[in-house]
Coordinates of C-alpha atoms in Angstrom, one line a residue:
M64 CA 18.9 -32.4 71.9
S65 CA 19.0 -34.5 69.3
N66 CA 18.0 -37.4 71.6
N67 CA 15.4 -35.5 73.7
F68 CA 13.9 -34.9 69.6
I69 CA 14.2 -38.5 68.7
D70 CA 12.6 -39.6 71.3
E71 CA 9.9 -37.3 71.1
V72 CA 9.4 -38.0 67.4
R73 CA 9.1 -41.6 68.5
H74 CA 6.7 -41.1 71.0
I75 CA 4.0 -39.4 68.7
I76 CA 4.9 -42.1 65.8
I77 CA 3.9 -44.9 68.5
S78 CA 0.9 -43.0 69.8
N79 CA -0.3 -43.3 66.3
L80 CA 0.3 -46.5 64.7
T81 CA -2.7 -47.2 64.5
N82 CA -3.7 -44.5 61.9
E83 CA -2.8 -45.4 58.4
N84 CA -2.6 -42.0 57.5
F85 CA 0.0 -40.8 60.2
G86 CA 2.9 -39.0 58.3
V87 CA 5.1 -36.5 58.0
R88 CA 2.3 -33.6 58.0
E89 CA 0.7 -35.2 61.1
L90 CA 4.2 -35.9 62.8
A91 CA 5.0 -32.0 62.2
A92 CA 1.7 -30.9 63.3
S93 CA 2.7 -32.8 67.0
L94 CA 5.5 -31.4 66.4
N95 CA 4.9 -27.6 66.0
L96 CA 7.2 -27.5 63.4
S97 CA 7.3 -26.9 59.3
T98 CA 7.5 -29.9 57.3
S99 CA 10.7 -28.6 55.9
Q100 CA 12.5 -28.7 59.0
T101 CA 10.8 -32.3 60.3
L102 CA 12.2 -33.5 57.2
R103 CA 15.6 -32.2 58.3
K104 CA 15.7 -32.9 61.5
V105 CA 14.8 -36.4 61.4
K106 CA 17.1 -37.0 58.8
T107 CA 20.1 -35.6 60.3
V108 CA 19.5 -37.5 63.5
T109 CA 18.1 -41.2 62.1
G110 CA 19.7 -40.7 58.5
K111 CA 16.2 -41.6 57.5
S112 CA 13.6 -40.2 55.6
V113 CA 10.3 -40.0 58.1
N114 CA 8.5 -42.5 55.9
Q115 CA 11.2 -44.9 56.2
Y116 CA 11.4 -44.5 60.4
I117 CA 7.6 -44.6 60.7
R118 CA 7.4 -47.6 58.2
E119 CA 10.1 -49.4 60.6
L120 CA 8.7 -48.6 64.1
R121 CA 5.7 -50.1 62.1
L122 CA 7.2 -53.2 61.3
E123 CA 9.6 -53.7 64.5
K124 CA 5.9 -53.2 66.8
A125 CA 4.6 -55.6 64.5
A126 CA 7.2 -58.5 65.4
K127 CA 6.4 -57.3 69.0
L128 CA 2.9 -57.7 68.5
L129 CA 3.1 -61.1 66.7
K130 CA 5.4 -62.9 69.6
E131 CA 3.8 -61.5 72.4
T132 CA -0.2 -61.7 71.4
D133 CA -2.3 -64.4 69.9
F134 CA -3.6 -61.9 67.1
T135 CA -2.7 -63.1 63.6
A136 CA -0.1 -61.4 61.1
S137 CA -3.8 -59.6 59.3
E138 CA -4.9 -58.6 62.6
I139 CA -1.6 -56.6 63.5
A140 CA -1.1 -55.7 59.4
F141 CA -4.3 -52.9 60.5
Q142 CA -3.2 -52.0 64.4
V143 CA -0.2 -51.0 63.1
G144 CA -1.3 -48.7 60.2
F145 CA -1.1 -51.0 57.1
N146 CA -4.1 -50.5 55.7
S147 CA -3.5 -54.5 53.4
A148 CA -2.1 -57.4 54.9
S149 CA -0.5 -58.6 51.9
Y150 CA 1.2 -55.4 51.4
F151 CA 2.3 -55.8 55.4
N152 CA 3.6 -59.3 54.6
K153 CA 5.7 -58.5 51.8
T154 CA 7.1 -55.1 53.5
F155 CA 7.5 -57.1 56.8
S156 CA 9.7 -60.0 55.0
K157 CA 11.9 -57.7 52.9
Y158 CA 12.7 -55.9 55.9
F159 CA 13.7 -59.1 58.8
G160 CA 14.1 -61.6 55.6
I161 CA 11.9 -63.9 57.7
S162 CA 7.6 -64.1 56.8
P163 CA 5.2 -62.7 59.7
G164 CA 3.9 -66.2 59.7
E165 CA 7.5 -68.4 59.7
Y166 CA 8.4 -65.8 62.2
K167 CA 5.8 -66.6 64.5
T168 CA 5.7 -70.2 64.7
Q169 CA 9.7 -70.3 64.7
N170 CA 11.4 -70.1 67.6
I171 CA 12.9 -67.2 67.5
S172 CA 13.5 -64.2 69.3
L173 CA 13.1 -60.6 69.5
N174 CA 16.9 -60.2 69.6
E175 CA 17.4 -62.7 67.5
L176 CA 15.2 -61.3 64.3
T177 CA 17.0 -58.0 64.9
T178 CA 20.6 -59.8 63.9
Q179 CA 18.7 -61.9 61.3
K180 CA 17.6 -58.6 60.3
N181 CA 21.1 -57.0 59.8
R182 CA 22.6 -60.0 58.3
F183 CA 20.0 -60.0 55.8
R184 CA 21.0 -56.6 54.9
F185 CA 24.2 -57.3 54.6
R186 CA 23.6 -60.3 52.5
N187 CA 21.4 -58.3 50.3
L188 CA 24.2 -55.1 50.6
S189 CA 26.4 -57.5 48.8
L190 CA 24.4 -58.8 46.3
T191 CA 23.6 -55.5 45.4
K192 CA 26.8 -54.9 44.8
K193 CA 27.6 -58.0 42.5
I194 CA 24.8 -57.2 40.4
I195 CA 25.7 -53.6 40.1
S196 CA 29.0 -54.4 39.4
A197 CA 27.3 -56.6 36.4
I198 CA 25.4 -54.2 35.1
T199 CA 28.5 -51.8 35.4
L200 CA 30.9 -54.3 33.2
G201 CA 27.8 -54.4 31.2
L202 CA 26.9 -51.2 30.5
L203 CA 30.9 -50.6 29.9
I204 CA 31.0 -53.4 27.3
V205 CA 28.0 -52.2 25.6
L206 CA 29.5 -48.3 25.5
G207 CA 32.6 -49.8 24.0
Y208 CA 30.7 -51.5 21.4
F209 CA 28.7 -48.0 20.5
L210 CA 31.8 -46.1 20.6
I211 CA 33.8 -48.4 18.4
N212 CA 30.4 -48.4 16.1
N213 CA 30.4 -44.6 16.2
F214 CA 34.2 -44.3 15.5
T215 CA 34.1 -46.4 12.9
S216 CA 30.9 -45.3 11.5
K217 CA 32.7 -42.0 11.4
N218 CA 29.7 -40.0 13.0
N219 CA 26.9 -41.3 10.9
Q220 CA 23.7 -39.5 11.9
L221 CA 20.5 -41.1 12.1
S222 CA 18.4 -41.5 9.4
N223 CA 15.1 -40.2 11.2
S224 CA 16.7 -37.4 13.0
I225 CA 16.6 -33.5 13.4
A226 CA 17.0 -30.2 15.8
V227 CA 14.9 -26.9 15.4
L228 CA 17.0 -24.2 15.9
P229 CA 15.2 -21.3 17.9
F230 CA 14.4 -19.2 15.1
K231 CA 15.1 -15.3 15.0
D232 CA 13.5 -12.6 15.5
F233 CA 12.7 -10.1 12.4
S234 CA 9.9 -8.1 14.7
P235 CA 10.6 -4.5 14.6
V236 CA 9.9 -4.8 18.4
D237 CA 11.9 -7.4 20.5
N238 CA 9.5 -10.4 20.3
Q239 CA 11.8 -12.9 20.5
W240 CA 9.8 -14.8 23.1
F241 CA 7.2 -15.6 20.4
S242 CA 10.0 -16.8 18.3
D243 CA 11.1 -19.0 20.6
G244 CA 7.9 -20.0 21.6
V245 CA 7.2 -21.3 17.9
S246 CA 9.9 -23.0 17.3
D247 CA 9.7 -24.9 20.6
N248 CA 5.8 -25.5 19.9
I249 CA 7.2 -26.9 16.5
L250 CA 9.4 -29.3 18.2
H251 CA 6.6 -30.5 20.9
S252 CA 4.9 -31.7 17.6
F253 CA 8.4 -33.7 16.4
S254 CA 8.6 -34.9 19.9
Q255 CA 5.5 -37.3 20.0
M256 CA 6.3 -39.1 16.8
K257 CA 7.9 -42.2 17.6
N258 CA 9.4 -42.4 14.3
L259 CA 11.4 -39.4 14.6
S260 CA 14.6 -39.0 17.1
V261 CA 14.5 -35.1 18.2
I262 CA 16.8 -32.9 20.2
S263 CA 15.3 -31.0 22.9
F264 CA 15.3 -27.2 22.6
T265 CA 17.4 -27.0 25.5
S266 CA 20.6 -28.4 23.1
S267 CA 19.9 -26.8 20.0
S268 CA 19.2 -23.4 21.7
T269 CA 23.0 -22.9 22.4
Y270 CA 23.0 -22.6 18.7
R271 CA 21.4 -19.5 18.8
N272 CA 23.0 -16.8 16.9
S273 CA 26.0 -18.8 16.5
D274 CA 28.1 -18.9 13.1
K275 CA 28.3 -22.6 12.8
K276 CA 27.6 -24.0 9.7
I277 CA 24.4 -26.4 9.3
P278 CA 26.9 -29.5 8.7
E279 CA 29.4 -28.7 12.0
I280 CA 26.0 -28.3 14.0
A281 CA 24.3 -31.1 12.7
K282 CA 27.6 -33.5 13.1
E283 CA 27.8 -31.8 16.6
L284 CA 23.9 -32.5 17.7
G285 CA 23.8 -36.1 16.0
V286 CA 21.3 -34.9 13.5
S287 CA 20.2 -36.0 9.7
Y288 CA 17.9 -32.3 9.5
I289 CA 18.0 -29.2 10.9
L290 CA 14.9 -26.7 10.7
E291 CA 15.9 -23.2 11.1
G292 CA 13.5 -19.5 10.4
S293 CA 12.4 -16.6 11.0
V294 CA 9.5 -15.0 12.7
T295 CA 8.1 -11.5 12.0
L296 CA 5.2 -10.3 14.1
L297 CA 3.6 -7.1 12.5
E298 CA 1.0 -5.9 14.5
D299 CA -1.9 -8.5 13.5
K300 CA -0.1 -10.1 10.6
I301 CA 2.9 -12.4 11.1
K302 CA 5.7 -13.8 8.5
I303 CA 7.3 -16.9 8.8
I304 CA 9.8 -18.4 6.9
I305 CA 10.9 -22.3 7.0
Q306 CA 13.7 -23.9 5.5
L307 CA 15.0 -27.7 6.4
I308 CA 18.3 -28.8 5.5
D309 CA 20.3 -32.0 6.1
A310 CA 23.0 -32.8 7.1
K311 CA 25.1 -32.1 4.2
D312 CA 23.9 -28.6 3.9
K313 CA 21.3 -29.6 1.2
H314 CA 18.3 -27.7 1.2
V315 CA 15.7 -29.9 0.9
W316 CA 12.4 -27.7 1.5
S317 CA 11.3 -24.3 2.1
K318 CA 8.1 -22.4 2.6
E319 CA 7.1 -18.7 3.7
Y320 CA 3.8 -18.0 5.7
Y321 CA 2.3 -14.7 5.8
E322 CA -1.1 -14.8 7.9
T323 CA -3.0 -13.1 10.4
F324 CA -1.8 -13.8 14.2
D325 CA -5.1 -16.1 14.6
D326 CA -3.6 -18.5 12.2
I327 CA -0.3 -18.9 14.0
I328 CA -1.6 -22.8 15.6
S329 CA -2.2 -23.8 12.4
I330 CA 1.3 -22.5 10.7
Q331 CA 2.9 -24.2 13.3
N332 CA 1.0 -27.6 12.7
N333 CA 1.4 -27.2 8.6
I334 CA 4.8 -26.5 9.0
A335 CA 5.2 -30.0 11.4
Q336 CA 3.2 -31.8 9.0
Q337 CA 5.4 -30.9 5.9
V338 CA 8.7 -31.5 7.5
M339 CA 7.2 -35.0 8.4
N340 CA 6.1 -35.4 4.6
Q341 CA 9.4 -34.5 3.4
L342 CA 11.0 -36.9 6.0
Q343 CA 8.7 -39.3 4.4
V344 CA 7.7 -40.9 8.7
T345 CA 4.8 -42.5 8.2
L346 CA 2.1 -41.8 11.2
S347 CA -0.4 -43.7 12.8
P348 CA -4.3 -42.3 13.2
Q349 CA -3.1 -41.2 16.3
E350 CA -0.2 -39.2 15.6
K351 CA -2.0 -37.9 12.7
I352 CA -4.9 -36.0 15.1
A353 CA -2.0 -34.4 17.0
L354 CA -0.7 -32.5 14.6
T355 CA -3.4 -31.5 13.5
K356 CA -4.8 -30.3 17.5
Y357 CA -5.8 -26.8 18.1
P358 CA -4.1 -26.1 22.3
T359 CA -6.7 -23.5 22.4
E360 CA -9.1 -21.3 19.8
N361 CA -8.6 -18.2 22.2
M362 CA -5.1 -16.3 20.2
E363 CA -4.6 -14.2 23.7
A364 CA -4.5 -17.3 25.6
Y365 CA -2.4 -18.9 23.4
S366 CA 0.2 -15.6 23.5
L367 CA 0.2 -15.9 27.0
F368 CA 0.9 -19.3 27.3
L369 CA 4.0 -18.7 24.4
K370 CA 5.3 -15.7 26.8
G371 CA 5.6 -18.1 29.3
R372 CA 6.8 -21.5 28.2
L373 CA 10.2 -20.6 27.7
I374 CA 10.2 -18.7 31.2
N375 CA 9.6 -22.4 32.8
D376 CA 12.6 -23.6 31.9
S377 CA 14.5 -21.1 34.3
R378 CA 15.4 -22.2 38.0
G379 CA 14.8 -18.9 38.7
N380 CA 12.1 -18.4 41.5
A381 CA 11.0 -14.8 39.5
D382 CA 10.8 -16.7 36.7
L383 CA 8.6 -19.6 38.0
W384 CA 6.3 -16.7 39.5
N385 CA 6.0 -14.7 36.4
N386 CA 5.1 -18.0 34.1
I387 CA 1.9 -19.1 37.0
E388 CA 1.0 -15.9 36.7
L389 CA 1.0 -15.6 32.8
N390 CA -1.1 -18.8 32.3
K391 CA -3.7 -17.9 35.2
Q392 CA -4.3 -15.0 33.1
A393 CA -4.3 -17.7 29.9
I394 CA -6.8 -20.0 31.2
A395 CA -8.1 -16.7 32.8
L396 CA -9.3 -16.2 29.4
D397 CA -9.7 -19.9 28.1
P398 CA -11.0 -22.5 31.3
N399 CA -10.3 -25.3 29.1
F400 CA -6.3 -24.8 28.2
A401 CA -4.9 -27.7 29.7
E402 CA -1.5 -27.1 28.3
A403 CA -1.5 -24.0 31.1
Y404 CA -2.7 -26.0 33.7
A405 CA 0.1 -28.0 33.4
E406 CA 2.8 -25.3 32.4
I407 CA 1.6 -23.9 36.2
A408 CA 2.0 -27.3 37.6
L409 CA 5.2 -27.8 36.7
S410 CA 6.2 -24.7 37.8
Y411 CA 4.5 -25.1 41.2
W412 CA 6.8 -28.3 41.0
K413 CA 9.6 -26.4 40.6
L414 CA 9.0 -24.1 43.6
G415 CA 8.3 -26.8 45.8
K416 CA 11.3 -28.3 44.8
V417 CA 14.1 -25.3 45.5
D418 CA 12.2 -23.3 48.2
L419 CA 12.1 -25.9 50.7
D420 CA 12.3 -23.1 54.0
T421 CA 8.8 -21.8 52.8
F422 CA 5.4 -22.5 52.4
M423 CA 6.0 -23.7 48.7
A424 CA 7.8 -26.9 50.2
I425 CA 4.3 -28.3 50.6
D426 CA 1.7 -25.3 49.4
G427 CA 3.8 -25.9 46.1
M428 CA 3.5 -30.1 45.9
D429 CA -0.2 -29.5 46.4
L430 CA -0.7 -26.9 44.2
A431 CA 1.0 -28.6 41.6
H432 CA -1.0 -32.1 42.4
K433 CA -3.9 -29.7 41.9
Y434 CA -3.2 -27.7 38.8
A435 CA -1.5 -31.2 36.8
D436 CA -5.4 -32.9 38.1
S437 CA -7.0 -30.1 36.4
A438 CA -4.7 -30.0 32.8
L439 CA -5.3 -34.4 32.8
N440 CA -9.6 -33.8 33.5
I441 CA -9.4 -31.5 30.5
N442 CA -7.1 -33.9 28.5
Q443 CA -5.9 -36.9 29.7
N444 CA -2.6 -37.1 27.2
T445 CA -1.1 -33.8 28.3
Y446 CA 2.3 -35.2 28.3
R447 CA 4.0 -32.4 30.5
A448 CA 0.8 -33.0 33.6
L449 CA 1.4 -36.6 33.2
A450 CA 5.1 -36.0 34.1
V451 CA 4.8 -33.3 37.2
K452 CA 2.6 -36.2 38.4
A453 CA 5.5 -38.6 37.9
E454 CA 7.4 -36.5 39.5
L455 CA 5.7 -35.6 42.4
Y456 CA 5.2 -39.6 43.3
E457 CA 8.5 -40.8 42.7
H458 CA 9.9 -40.6 46.4
V459 CA 6.3 -41.2 47.8
E460 CA 4.5 -44.1 45.9
W461 CA 6.9 -45.4 43.2
D462 CA 3.6 -47.7 41.4
K463 CA 2.4 -44.2 40.8
S464 CA 4.8 -42.6 39.7
N465 CA 6.0 -45.3 37.4
A466 CA 2.3 -45.5 35.4
Y467 CA 2.3 -42.1 35.3
Y468 CA 6.1 -42.2 33.8
K469 CA 4.8 -44.9 31.2
K470 CA 1.9 -42.7 30.3
A471 CA 4.1 -39.2 29.4
L472 CA 6.4 -41.2 27.5
A473 CA 3.6 -43.2 25.6
V474 CA 2.6 -39.9 24.8
N475 CA 6.0 -37.9 24.1
P476 CA 8.3 -41.2 23.0
N477 CA 11.0 -38.3 22.9

């Protein structure tokens, strides 16, 4: 069964080698299988991904043409589906351990090339193992240094480091989702500051309703400051009480806000700026702009965004679909709400990863691309959209993935 399957796969790929765009989708269509089924079956039989298997067949066909025809390496590159001669040369050399030009001119048979390829891979594997061993040893030395340094410094916290605890909800009706959204968005503002180390909301939220004292929490999280607060939502009014406390339980700063709901974004921005002032963090012009930016002027859209934001951290399909629906409603109210598009993109990406046996395996990834692109068309510095694009390209085109990761890190260093 497996031999018949892989023979059919091989025949289909060989018949389409000249098509540079031939990939897993086209192969799946030819096999009358879903993309996820094709990916799994090829991996099971060959131990390789579909893209890897296609690339190897292209290279093996190229090696045969180099010996049996008078075509140049560049001509052969295009005949086997490479749209770049330089990329073909690089890939061929990496796979066989010899350049196309050298192989064509030297007296090496196809069988000898295969043997040389295996020796080359074994040699690279041995070299890789040595490099990994050296890196591991270096990491152990560095880790030992930091462990010793951490011990001798008695867990001294970083001078500019902060954790934002989930704000308590004191509203008459349960609005914890809103309180969490406010605290998470303040943390998001902090995370864009290069000179401030910020603990993720996932980590700090483990102390929700905790009986532990501030010094104990600060020590466990390794931070110098804790920001805590409470939110009371009363119809169109909102009351927020904020406290900044240092790791020794010393009160540094506090403030009470009592405004209309329409002022919620400006309150969050003001809190972030006040805390940065208290920590004496020098802000760049770009960071100052980031702290005053409004993601949307539509407060109803913003409320929907907050309601869905933390749901997005769940891996449960129902929560992800709910988040998509809430943010689609937000976009309907404000078509230029970049962060809402990014939330939808992230949820579709997660659905595509966890729901491999349904149409979401492919459609989820396509929709993630679509909504991430929409977010970036509105605001090219939407870091969550940049991160989604990086994840989408990670196992497909590493150069693109790497570029998106770097952009995301530049926008959000934490």
